[in-house]
XYZ file of C-alpha atoms in Angstrom:
213
model
C 2.905 8.907 26.625
C 1.963 12.593 26.333
C 4.522 13.022 23.542
C 3.035 10.062 21.685
C -0.475 11.540 22.000
C 0.746 14.895 20.686
C 2.436 13.162 17.758
C -0.751 11.269 16.891
C -2.783 14.497 17.120
C -0.387 16.340 14.792
C -0.491 13.433 12.364
C -4.290 13.457 12.461
C -4.477 17.179 11.686
C -1.752 17.126 9.013
C -3.146 14.176 7.082
C -6.876 14.524 7.754
C -7.575 15.414 4.115
C -5.676 12.367 2.849
C -7.343 9.859 5.183
C -10.825 11.243 4.596
C -10.177 10.882 0.886
C -9.078 7.271 1.407
C -12.218 6.567 3.429
C -14.394 7.942 0.627
C -12.847 5.444 -1.778
C -13.426 2.567 0.666
C -17.028 3.671 1.223
C -17.498 3.542 -2.545
C -15.962 0.075 -2.870
C -17.635 -1.503 0.190
C -21.381 -2.090 0.182
C -23.246 -0.891 3.251
C -24.231 -3.210 6.071
C -21.613 -5.864 5.289
C -19.143 -7.632 7.558
C -15.701 -6.041 7.173
C -12.240 -7.058 8.367
C -9.759 -4.162 8.347
C -6.035 -4.675 8.892
C -3.667 -1.722 8.671
C -3.221 1.919 9.630
C -5.639 3.124 12.326
C -6.133 6.775 13.293
C -8.976 7.371 15.730
C -11.846 9.292 14.158
C -10.340 9.163 10.675
C -9.617 5.659 9.498
C -11.194 3.202 9.172
C -14.591 4.914 8.957
C -17.223 3.358 6.706
C -20.713 1.889 7.023
C -20.785 -1.780 7.937
C -22.920 -4.089 10.043
C -19.754 -5.374 11.748
C -16.128 -4.304 11.464
C -13.198 -6.122 13.055
C -10.072 -3.964 13.159
C -6.444 -4.971 13.633
C -3.911 -2.168 13.788
C -0.592 -2.878 12.109
C 2.165 -2.236 14.628
C 5.947 -2.099 14.756
C 5.782 -3.773 18.169
C 4.122 -6.958 16.969
C 6.286 -9.293 14.850
C 4.827 -10.605 11.580
C 4.941 -14.131 12.979
C 2.634 -13.251 15.881
C 0.239 -11.365 13.609
C 0.019 -14.355 11.265
C -0.662 -16.684 14.211
C -3.478 -14.366 15.338
C -4.976 -14.275 11.839
C -4.852 -18.064 11.707
C -6.846 -18.281 14.966
C -9.752 -16.215 13.664
C -12.758 -18.378 12.824
C -14.950 -15.662 11.338
C -15.809 -15.053 7.690
C -16.132 -11.599 6.172
C -17.764 -9.990 3.144
C -14.909 -7.528 2.658
C -11.287 -7.674 3.795
C -9.183 -4.500 3.646
C -5.381 -4.679 3.862
C -4.095 -1.131 4.174
C -0.321 -1.054 3.494
C 0.359 -4.335 5.315
C 1.341 -6.237 2.164
C 4.378 -4.029 1.620
C 5.419 -4.416 5.263
C 5.076 -8.194 5.405
C 8.125 -10.479 5.641
C 6.234 -13.280 3.890
C 3.516 -11.954 1.595
C 2.206 -15.331 0.428
C 1.917 -16.599 4.027
C -0.073 -13.496 4.997
C -2.410 -13.898 2.012
C -2.900 -17.589 2.814
C -3.999 -16.618 6.338
C -6.368 -14.039 4.858
C -7.776 -16.702 2.527
C -9.086 -18.538 5.578
C -11.292 -15.537 6.444
C -13.007 -15.526 3.048
C -16.365 -16.748 1.816
C -17.060 -17.501 -1.860
C -18.329 -13.947 -2.334
C -15.658 -12.132 -0.275
C -13.865 -9.205 -1.852
C -10.269 -8.479 -0.851
C -9.182 -4.824 -1.116
C -5.451 -4.155 -0.987
C -4.233 -0.582 -0.538
C -0.595 -0.051 -1.415
C 1.435 3.054 -2.188
C 2.735 3.478 -5.726
C 6.425 2.485 -5.920
C 7.324 5.597 -7.951
C 6.672 7.646 -4.782
C 9.274 5.703 -2.796
C 12.100 8.266 -2.792
C 9.816 11.214 -2.061
C 8.124 9.421 0.844
C 11.472 8.277 2.236
C 12.746 11.864 2.082
C 9.703 13.365 3.826
C 10.053 10.704 6.538
C 13.713 11.560 7.118
C 12.865 15.281 7.265
C 10.205 14.607 9.912
C 7.165 15.664 7.892
C 5.664 12.183 8.293
C 6.433 8.866 9.952
C 9.329 6.977 8.423
C 8.229 4.457 5.843
C 7.869 0.895 7.138
C 7.397 -0.481 3.630
C 9.847 -3.249 2.804
C 8.371 -4.266 -0.539
C 7.518 -1.523 -3.031
C 5.260 -3.474 -5.342
C 3.674 -2.679 -8.665
C 0.146 -3.854 -9.446
C 1.676 -6.609 -11.613
C 3.725 -7.796 -8.599
C 0.641 -7.813 -6.382
C -1.355 -9.797 -8.947
C 1.431 -12.390 -9.060
C 1.401 -12.769 -5.244
C -2.387 -13.033 -5.232
C -2.308 -15.879 -7.733
C 0.279 -17.677 -5.608
C -2.165 -17.510 -2.686
C -5.172 -18.659 -4.773
C -6.818 -15.277 -5.213
C -8.260 -14.070 -8.489
C -7.519 -10.490 -9.552
C -10.626 -8.473 -10.490
C -9.522 -4.895 -11.100
C -7.344 -2.070 -9.845
C -7.877 1.610 -9.161
C -5.508 4.502 -8.484
C -6.235 7.709 -6.587
C -4.654 10.869 -5.139
C -2.030 12.934 -6.907
C -1.844 15.413 -4.002
C -2.211 13.933 -0.475
C -2.249 17.351 1.282
C -5.102 19.835 1.140
C -2.962 23.017 0.941
C -6.048 25.259 1.128
C -7.848 24.522 -2.179
C -4.830 23.377 -4.225
C -4.931 19.692 -3.227
C -8.634 19.288 -4.017
C -8.240 21.141 -7.307
C -5.295 19.017 -8.478
C -7.009 15.762 -7.513
C -10.176 16.758 -9.378
C -8.204 17.708 -12.480
C -6.141 14.503 -12.497
C -9.281 12.406 -12.009
C -10.348 13.694 -15.435
C -6.998 12.757 -16.982
C -6.707 8.936 -16.867
C -3.416 9.064 -18.786
C -1.746 10.269 -15.555
C -3.115 7.473 -13.359
C 0.354 5.889 -13.148
C 1.533 8.961 -11.167
C -1.064 8.660 -8.387
C -0.045 7.780 -4.845
C -2.550 5.100 -3.823
C -3.136 1.795 -5.563
C -6.342 -0.118 -4.783
C -6.400 -3.700 -5.947
C -9.564 -5.798 -5.718
C -9.508 -9.598 -5.734
C -11.621 -12.573 -4.710
C -10.863 -16.118 -3.592
C -10.383 -18.514 -6.464
C -13.726 -20.328 -6.476
C -12.245 -23.763 -7.143
C -10.084 -23.518 -3.995
C -12.990 -22.486 -1.759
C -14.967 -25.507 -3.032
C -12.042 -27.783 -2.230
C -11.880 -26.426 1.340
C -15.610 -27.096 1.797
C -15.263 -30.693 0.602
C -12.433 -31.530 3.015
């Protein structure tokens, strides 16, 4: 238990810059005082951390099978203004089933925010995991934005837009901040960035059908 706590503390210190950067993006995308459902990576004091009137959090875990997580999602009877899926799409055994469960938590106006790592980083992230610099990757499906849009359509979601961020996930004194600021001014290099944010909404026709049943 003590070893696990030490590991979490080291992870928090090592990646504080990255997670604070991710939270800034979410704070920009999510309007204040809204009901938020967050499903994904949880690090106490770092993520998730944004202004909301109500935030329900489910931590993705190796110890809980996908089947049980999907059953739990199906039992939720709440509706949310924003739903954030942080890296759970790539870890899911059945992506369409997961998105169908998420669809049941949506209102007409709900916005779904999917955070997924860029597939061109796969080998580098796998290597750093094997060397012990970070946790080993749990991602099973390294998906492009085009792949994600296709899955969303299969689950009756409508794609709105996408956004990429972070060319350097570590602070490294001032170097990380400097590189990220420079690359933010160079949209041509967006395809190199680590994080992909995809924003979608429930297909309005489907939500009307559910209401009429």
